[in-house]
mmCIF file of C-alpha atoms in Angstrom:
data_model
loop_
_atom_site.group_PDB
_atom_site.id
_atom_site.type_symbol
_atom_site.label_atom_id
_atom_site.label_comp_id
_atom_site.label_asym_id
_atom_site.label_seq_id
_atom_site.Cartn_x
_atom_site.Cartn_y
_atom_site.Cartn_z
ATOM 1 C CA MET A 1 36.904 137.721 148.522
ATOM 2 C CA ILE A 2 34.049 138.923 146.266
ATOM 3 C CA ALA A 3 33.749 142.135 148.428
ATOM 4 C CA GLU A 4 37.456 142.709 148.240
ATOM 5 C CA LEU A 5 37.454 142.282 144.408
ATOM 6 C CA ASP A 6 34.448 144.602 144.162
ATOM 7 C CA LYS A 7 36.506 147.298 145.858
ATOM 8 C CA LEU A 8 38.945 146.922 143.038
ATOM 9 C CA GLY A 9 36.363 147.217 140.309
ATOM 10 C CA ALA A 10 36.860 143.651 139.212
ATOM 11 C CA ARG A 11 34.017 141.674 137.581
ATOM 12 C CA VAL A 12 33.478 138.570 139.595
ATOM 13 C CA GLU A 13 31.723 135.212 138.871
ATOM 14 C CA LEU A 14 31.233 132.484 141.495
ATOM 15 C CA LEU A 15 31.139 129.061 139.915
ATOM 16 C CA ASP A 16 30.228 125.946 141.705
ATOM 17 C CA LEU A 17 31.071 122.755 139.701
ATOM 18 C CA ALA A 18 28.306 120.933 141.626
ATOM 19 C CA ASP A 19 25.928 122.758 139.290
ATOM 20 C CA TYR A 20 27.074 120.494 136.438
ATOM 21 C CA PRO A 21 25.143 119.018 134.701
ATOM 22 C CA GLY A 22 21.911 120.055 136.487
ATOM 23 C CA LYS A 23 22.294 123.803 136.134
ATOM 24 C CA LEU A 24 25.263 124.206 133.884
ATOM 25 C CA THR A 25 26.216 123.313 130.333
ATOM 26 C CA LEU A 26 29.794 123.234 128.795
ATOM 27 C CA THR A 27 30.802 123.965 125.200
ATOM 28 C CA LEU A 28 34.405 123.868 123.816
ATOM 29 C CA ALA A 29 34.496 124.646 120.080
ATOM 30 C CA PHE A 30 37.510 124.885 117.785
ATOM 31 C CA GLY A 31 37.609 125.875 114.110
ATOM 32 C CA ASP A 32 38.914 128.370 111.473
ATOM 33 C CA GLY A 33 41.854 129.078 113.712
ATOM 34 C CA LYS A 34 39.522 130.237 116.574
ATOM 35 C CA ARG A 35 38.184 128.676 119.703
ATOM 36 C CA ARG A 36 35.227 129.209 121.958
ATOM 37 C CA PHE A 37 35.001 128.166 125.601
ATOM 38 C CA GLN A 38 31.497 128.689 126.990
ATOM 39 C CA LEU A 39 29.722 127.792 130.217
ATOM 40 C CA ARG A 40 25.922 128.374 130.123
ATOM 41 C CA ARG A 41 23.482 128.589 132.944
ATOM 42 C CA PRO A 42 20.117 127.739 131.344
ATOM 43 C CA GLY A 43 17.836 130.709 132.004
ATOM 44 C CA ALA A 44 20.655 132.722 133.636
ATOM 45 C CA GLY A 45 23.021 133.546 130.847
ATOM 46 C CA GLY A 46 26.522 132.471 129.889
ATOM 47 C CA LEU A 47 30.034 132.936 130.820
ATOM 48 C CA ASP A 48 32.815 133.307 128.113
ATOM 49 C CA MET A 49 35.753 131.526 129.724
ATOM 50 C CA GLU A 50 38.060 133.148 127.194
ATOM 51 C CA SER A 51 37.324 136.551 128.972
ATOM 52 C CA VAL A 52 38.424 135.261 132.406
ATOM 53 C CA SER A 53 41.847 136.748 133.386
ATOM 54 C CA ALA A 54 42.184 135.075 136.847
ATOM 55 C CA VAL A 55 40.734 132.152 138.758
ATOM 56 C CA TRP A 56 40.796 131.432 142.483
ATOM 57 C CA TRP A 57 40.649 127.626 142.610
ATOM 58 C CA ARG A 58 39.559 126.593 146.079
ATOM 59 C CA ARG A 59 37.989 123.360 147.218
ATOM 60 C CA PRO A 60 35.649 122.963 144.118
ATOM 61 C CA GLY A 61 32.486 120.959 144.489
ATOM 62 C CA GLN A 62 32.028 117.619 142.908
ATOM 63 C CA PHE A 63 29.872 117.058 139.850
ATOM 64 C CA VAL A 64 26.351 115.920 140.769
ATOM 65 C CA LEU A 65 24.664 113.472 138.419
ATOM 66 C CA PRO A 66 20.855 112.967 138.478
ATOM 67 C CA ASP A 67 19.613 110.090 140.406
ATOM 68 C CA ALA A 68 18.006 108.730 137.152
ATOM 69 C CA VAL A 69 21.447 107.594 136.043
ATOM 70 C CA ARG A 70 21.582 104.475 138.088
ATOM 71 C CA ASP A 71 23.976 102.162 136.320
ATOM 72 C CA GLN A 72 27.330 102.532 138.144
ATOM 73 C CA ALA A 73 29.317 102.053 134.880
ATOM 74 C CA HIS A 74 27.331 104.901 133.273
ATOM 75 C CA ARG A 75 27.847 107.138 136.275
ATOM 76 C CA ARG A 76 31.626 106.527 136.238
ATOM 77 C CA LEU A 77 31.769 107.348 132.570
ATOM 78 C CA ALA A 78 29.842 110.498 132.917
ATOM 79 C CA ILE A 79 31.979 111.708 135.744
ATOM 80 C CA SER A 80 35.116 110.746 133.926
ATOM 81 C CA GLU A 81 34.100 112.558 130.803
ATOM 82 C CA ALA A 82 33.174 115.714 132.745
ATOM 83 C CA ASN A 83 36.400 115.698 134.670
ATOM 84 C CA THR A 84 38.496 115.341 131.474
ATOM 85 C CA ALA A 85 36.584 118.049 129.617
ATOM 86 C CA PHE A 86 36.604 120.625 132.422
ATOM 87 C CA HIS A 87 40.158 120.123 133.356
ATOM 88 C CA GLY A 88 41.089 120.383 129.719
ATOM 89 C CA LEU A 89 39.304 123.653 129.735
ATOM 90 C CA PHE A 90 41.080 124.900 132.717
ATOM 91 C CA ALA A 91 44.530 123.913 131.306
ATOM 92 C CA ALA A 92 43.619 125.669 128.011
ATOM 93 C CA MET A 93 42.550 128.891 129.509
ATOM 94 C CA ASP A 94 44.924 131.897 129.218
ATOM 95 C CA ALA A 95 44.383 132.965 132.915
ATOM 96 C CA LEU A 96 46.193 133.370 136.087
ATOM 97 C CA TRP A 97 45.325 130.486 138.448
ATOM 98 C CA ILE A 98 45.666 130.646 142.232
ATOM 99 C CA ASN A 99 46.598 127.769 142.278
ATOM 100 C CA PRO A 100 46.776 125.783 138.944
ATOM 101 C CA PRO A 101 44.571 122.759 139.674
ATOM 102 C CA ALA A 102 47.104 120.171 138.627
ATOM 103 C CA LEU A 103 49.775 121.685 140.798
ATOM 104 C CA ASP A 104 47.396 122.332 143.573
ATOM 105 C CA ALA A 105 46.506 118.558 143.636
ATOM 106 C CA VAL A 106 50.180 117.437 143.628
ATOM 107 C CA ALA A 107 51.192 119.914 146.289
ATOM 108 C CA SER A 108 48.592 118.499 148.703
ATOM 109 C CA HIS A 109 50.554 115.194 148.984
ATOM 110 C CA LYS A 110 52.226 115.274 152.357
ATOM 111 C CA PRO A 111 55.082 112.923 151.485
ATOM 112 C CA TYR A 112 56.060 115.243 148.590
ATOM 113 C CA GLN A 113 55.709 118.265 150.801
ATOM 114 C CA LEU A 114 58.128 116.770 153.389
ATOM 115 C CA ALA A 115 60.611 115.668 150.846
ATOM 116 C CA LEU A 116 60.795 119.050 149.275
ATOM 117 C CA ALA A 117 60.921 120.832 152.606
ATOM 118 C CA GLN A 118 63.723 118.647 153.719
ATOM 119 C CA SER A 119 65.668 119.119 150.526
ATOM 120 C CA LEU A 120 65.473 122.911 151.004
ATOM 121 C CA GLY A 121 66.836 122.885 154.478
ATOM 122 C CA LEU A 122 63.585 123.262 156.390
ATOM 123 C CA GLU A 123 63.506 121.206 159.569
ATOM 124 C CA ILE A 124 60.760 118.523 159.710
ATOM 125 C CA PRO A 125 59.723 116.276 162.503
ATOM 126 C CA HIS A 126 61.030 112.701 162.581
ATOM 127 C CA THR A 127 58.270 111.100 160.506
ATOM 128 C CA VAL A 128 57.142 107.589 159.503
ATOM 129 C CA MET A 129 54.169 107.095 157.186
ATOM 130 C CA THR A 130 53.282 103.407 157.168
ATOM 131 C CA SER A 131 50.588 100.728 156.911
ATOM 132 C CA ASP A 132 52.955 98.248 158.660
ATOM 133 C CA PRO A 133 51.896 97.765 162.268
ATOM 134 C CA GLU A 134 55.351 96.717 163.367
ATOM 135 C CA GLU A 135 56.972 99.733 161.757
ATOM 136 C CA ALA A 136 54.483 101.926 163.746
ATOM 137 C CA ARG A 137 55.243 100.161 166.973
ATOM 138 C CA GLU A 138 58.977 100.340 166.486
ATOM 139 C CA PHE A 139 58.693 104.082 165.719
ATOM 140 C CA TRP A 140 56.792 104.587 168.988
ATOM 141 C CA ARG A 141 59.522 102.729 170.823
ATOM 142 C CA VAL A 142 62.289 104.780 169.175
ATOM 143 C CA CYS A 143 60.672 108.042 170.091
ATOM 144 C CA GLY A 144 60.056 106.872 173.745
ATOM 145 C CA GLY A 145 56.275 107.023 173.254
ATOM 146 C CA ASP A 146 56.388 110.750 172.357
ATOM 147 C CA VAL A 147 54.491 110.424 169.176
ATOM 148 C CA VAL A 148 51.476 112.143 167.344
ATOM 149 C CA TYR A 149 49.478 110.766 164.512
ATOM 150 C CA LYS A 150 47.220 112.257 161.879
ATOM 151 C CA GLN A 151 45.496 111.596 158.511
ATOM 152 C CA PHE A 152 46.860 112.347 155.154
ATOM 153 C CA ILE A 153 43.751 114.198 154.076
ATOM 154 C CA ALA A 154 40.959 115.217 156.386
ATOM 155 C CA LEU A 155 37.552 114.307 154.851
ATOM 156 C CA PRO A 156 34.338 116.119 155.916
ATOM 157 C CA GLU A 157 32.757 112.797 156.917
ATOM 158 C CA SER A 158 35.859 111.383 158.658
ATOM 159 C CA TRP A 159 37.708 114.231 160.054
ATOM 160 C CA SER A 160 40.154 113.761 163.033
ATOM 161 C CA GLU A 161 42.415 116.051 164.805
ATOM 162 C CA THR A 162 46.147 115.334 165.333
ATOM 163 C CA ARG A 163 46.341 113.079 168.442
ATOM 164 C CA ARG A 164 49.000 111.738 170.850
ATOM 165 C CA LEU A 165 49.810 107.957 170.349
ATOM 166 C CA GLY A 166 49.271 106.250 173.626
ATOM 167 C CA GLU A 167 50.677 102.867 174.530
ATOM 168 C CA ALA A 168 47.080 101.367 174.506
ATOM 169 C CA GLU A 169 46.654 102.405 170.900
ATOM 170 C CA THR A 170 49.841 100.692 169.842
ATOM 171 C CA LYS A 171 48.063 97.393 170.897
ATOM 172 C CA ILE A 172 45.069 97.864 168.699
ATOM 173 C CA GLY A 173 44.587 95.150 166.122
ATOM 174 C CA ASP A 174 47.032 95.217 163.157
ATOM 175 C CA GLU A 175 44.164 95.471 160.590
ATOM 176 C CA ALA A 176 43.529 99.075 161.831
ATOM 177 C CA ILE A 177 46.700 100.183 160.220
ATOM 178 C CA ARG A 178 47.007 97.739 157.378
ATOM 179 C CA LEU A 179 43.778 99.002 155.852
ATOM 180 C CA ALA A 180 45.056 102.623 155.461
ATOM 181 C CA PRO A 181 48.467 104.180 156.032
ATOM 182 C CA VAL A 182 48.894 106.610 158.955
ATOM 183 C CA ILE A 183 51.232 109.579 159.482
ATOM 184 C CA PHE A 184 53.239 109.199 162.699
ATOM 185 C CA GLN A 185 55.586 111.950 163.907
ATOM 186 C CA ARG A 186 57.716 112.616 166.840
ATOM 187 C CA HIS A 187 56.010 115.271 168.986
ATOM 188 C CA VAL A 188 57.733 118.542 168.745
ATOM 189 C CA ALA A 189 57.746 120.305 172.192
ATOM 190 C CA ALA A 190 56.947 123.854 171.327
ATOM 191 C CA VAL A 191 56.017 127.331 172.625
ATOM 192 C CA ALA A 192 53.919 128.356 169.672
ATOM 193 C CA ASP A 193 52.084 127.113 166.532
ATOM 194 C CA LEU A 194 52.301 129.296 163.453
ATOM 195 C CA ARG A 195 50.088 129.660 160.484
ATOM 196 C CA VAL A 196 52.008 131.229 157.628
ATOM 197 C CA THR A 197 49.983 132.479 154.648
ATOM 198 C CA ILE A 198 51.949 133.137 151.546
ATOM 199 C CA ILE A 199 50.687 135.009 148.415
ATOM 200 C CA GLY A 200 53.370 135.323 145.874
ATOM 201 C CA ASP A 201 56.348 136.654 147.807
ATOM 202 C CA GLU A 202 54.153 138.280 150.454
ATOM 203 C CA ILE A 203 54.213 136.469 153.817
ATOM 204 C CA PHE A 204 51.658 136.886 156.650
ATOM 205 C CA ALA A 205 52.798 134.866 159.666
ATOM 206 C CA ALA A 206 50.706 134.510 162.826
ATOM 207 C CA ALA A 207 51.440 132.664 166.008
ATOM 208 C CA VAL A 208 49.417 131.090 168.841
ATOM 209 C CA ASP A 209 50.907 130.768 172.336
ATOM 210 C CA LEU A 210 50.602 127.099 173.289
ATOM 211 C CA LYS A 211 50.718 127.648 177.043
ATOM 212 C CA ASP A 212 47.308 129.269 176.990
ATOM 213 C CA LEU A 213 45.682 126.277 175.132
ATOM 214 C CA ASP A 214 43.764 123.254 176.718
ATOM 215 C CA TYR A 215 44.965 121.007 173.806
ATOM 216 C CA ASP A 216 48.409 121.923 172.574
ATOM 217 C CA VAL A 217 48.732 119.067 169.999
ATOM 218 C CA ASP A 218 46.268 120.553 167.562
ATOM 219 C CA VAL A 219 45.465 124.315 167.660
ATOM 220 C CA ARG A 220 42.216 123.735 165.763
ATOM 221 C CA MET A 221 40.735 122.124 168.855
ATOM 222 C CA ASN A 222 40.968 125.328 170.843
ATOM 223 C CA LEU A 223 38.210 127.797 170.259
ATOM 224 C CA GLN A 224 39.937 130.293 172.455
ATOM 225 C CA ALA A 225 43.137 130.133 170.346
ATOM 226 C CA LYS A 226 44.292 133.730 169.442
ATOM 227 C CA HIS A 227 46.665 134.445 166.383
ATOM 228 C CA VAL A 228 48.922 137.409 166.625
ATOM 229 C CA ALA A 229 51.215 138.799 163.943
ATOM 230 C CA HIS A 230 54.717 137.167 164.030
ATOM 231 C CA ASP A 231 58.022 138.091 162.372
ATOM 232 C CA LEU A 232 59.713 135.033 160.731
ATOM 233 C CA PRO A 233 63.494 135.008 160.515
ATOM 234 C CA ASP A 234 64.680 135.919 157.001
ATOM 235 C CA ASP A 235 66.190 132.447 156.391
ATOM 236 C CA VAL A 236 63.030 130.644 157.291
ATOM 237 C CA ALA A 237 60.963 133.070 155.177
ATOM 238 C CA ASP A 238 63.232 132.514 152.165
ATOM 239 C CA LYS A 239 63.009 128.729 152.505
ATOM 240 C CA LEU A 240 59.249 128.844 152.588
ATOM 241 C CA ARG A 241 59.246 131.009 149.469
ATOM 242 C CA GLY A 242 61.551 128.550 147.882
ATOM 243 C CA LEU A 243 59.165 125.706 148.728
ATOM 244 C CA MET A 244 56.234 127.615 147.169
ATOM 245 C CA ARG A 245 58.325 128.074 143.962
ATOM 246 C CA ARG A 246 59.137 124.402 143.864
ATOM 247 C CA LEU A 247 55.496 123.413 144.291
ATOM 248 C CA GLY A 248 54.404 125.909 141.647
ATOM 249 C CA LEU A 249 51.995 127.623 143.992
ATOM 250 C CA ILE A 250 51.121 131.335 144.343
ATOM 251 C CA TYR A 251 48.938 130.748 147.497
ATOM 252 C CA GLY A 252 49.667 128.489 150.490
ATOM 253 C CA ALA A 253 48.862 128.090 154.055
ATOM 254 C CA ILE A 254 51.816 126.638 155.974
ATOM 255 C CA ASP A 255 51.917 125.185 159.471
ATOM 256 C CA LEU A 256 55.029 125.505 161.569
ATOM 257 C CA ARG A 257 55.983 124.857 165.217
ATOM 258 C CA LEU A 258 58.360 127.207 167.183
ATOM 259 C CA ALA A 259 60.319 124.753 169.395
ATOM 260 C CA LYS A 260 61.343 125.710 172.876
ATOM 261 C CA ASP A 261 64.953 126.249 171.718
ATOM 262 C CA GLY A 262 63.920 128.619 168.996
ATOM 263 C CA ARG A 263 63.957 126.223 166.025
ATOM 264 C CA TYR A 264 61.104 126.555 163.397
ATOM 265 C CA VAL A 265 59.807 123.048 162.414
ATOM 266 C CA PHE A 266 57.743 122.564 159.173
ATOM 267 C CA LEU A 267 54.698 120.510 159.570
ATOM 268 C CA GLU A 268 52.723 120.817 156.282
ATOM 269 C CA ILE A 269 51.346 123.152 153.696
ATOM 270 C CA ASN A 270 47.704 123.367 152.525
ATOM 271 C CA PRO A 271 47.384 124.882 149.027
ATOM 272 C CA ALA A 272 43.832 125.904 149.728
ATOM 273 C CA GLY A 273 44.135 126.490 153.516
ATOM 274 C CA GLN A 274 41.792 128.845 155.378
ATOM 275 C CA PHE A 275 42.961 132.348 156.168
ATOM 276 C CA LEU A 276 39.892 134.436 157.238
ATOM 277 C CA TYR A 277 40.181 133.477 161.014
ATOM 278 C CA VAL A 278 43.876 134.435 160.950
ATOM 279 C CA GLU A 279 43.129 137.744 159.300
ATOM 280 C CA GLN A 280 40.331 138.533 161.818
ATOM 281 C CA GLN A 281 42.536 137.753 164.821
ATOM 282 C CA SER A 282 45.902 139.141 163.601
ATOM 283 C CA SER A 283 44.561 142.119 161.638
ATOM 284 C CA GLN A 284 46.669 141.164 158.601
ATOM 285 C CA PRO A 285 45.326 142.203 155.196
ATOM 286 C CA ILE A 286 45.374 138.598 153.632
ATOM 287 C CA ALA A 287 42.156 138.953 151.710
ATOM 288 C CA ALA A 288 43.140 142.319 150.247
ATOM 289 C CA ALA A 289 46.505 140.948 149.150
ATOM 290 C CA LEU A 290 44.867 137.945 147.479
ATOM 291 C CA ALA A 291 42.265 140.025 145.734
ATOM 292 C CA ALA A 292 44.938 142.369 144.404
ATOM 293 C CA ARG A 293 46.893 139.520 142.981
ATOM 294 C CA LEU A 294 43.793 138.099 141.236
ATOM 295 C CA ALA A 295 42.660 141.517 139.952
ATOM 296 C CA ALA A 296 46.155 141.978 138.441
ATOM 297 C CA GLY A 297 45.496 138.963 136.304
#
């Protein structure tokens, strides 16, 4: 992205929130009808946040407190104050955000995504999100055992692919589900998985032929998966744009399944989903489109 923005003559700064407070200071000053928003890197100059015209908000790092702060109450207070101050800065800036942090966070909630998609007429899989073991077993029975399950959010330290739910797993101790809710969905028999990257009204759709994959439940588990450009039907594209508008997003990476009978089934949207691998495989100019939107401010 920096390379693409350089081509457009835009000044770019890369900011890692993990540098606060060790390598970064924050000042928000108000007075005499004026304001000053300043980030300073001791020994490396400052950044006037009022001069920023656009921000790409993508998977920011966490604030890192020094080990010398050992009291847990003090650590929680410091992190809370930093979060409040920084997010207050972000909300006060007169800049284009891709995406606004608050909207980005809300849009990540999968129950909200499915509810909006359903209301807009997008087809979604039969889904149950539950921490009730009996609800999960009943759903498995209703679907004839043709069920997949997945996490709400994939954490780096506890990432798991989407998996088939086998009969043996339905007999696992109830506490395994009661401790944390799980997303269960009826498996959608499909011929292709699609990654649809949207930037404003621009749509870049790419498909993976499932018959060529060793593991067709989750494309991410197939290193040989090849994305090729795909033309979405106009009605599906319009509904996806509508979803983006309802979520308040400029950028989004949407996963769909193309069923054997030609139906497009919405799975989820990632407000900060990866796109570079899709661009490299499908030769679609996604990075250039995103850079152009940022440079326009």
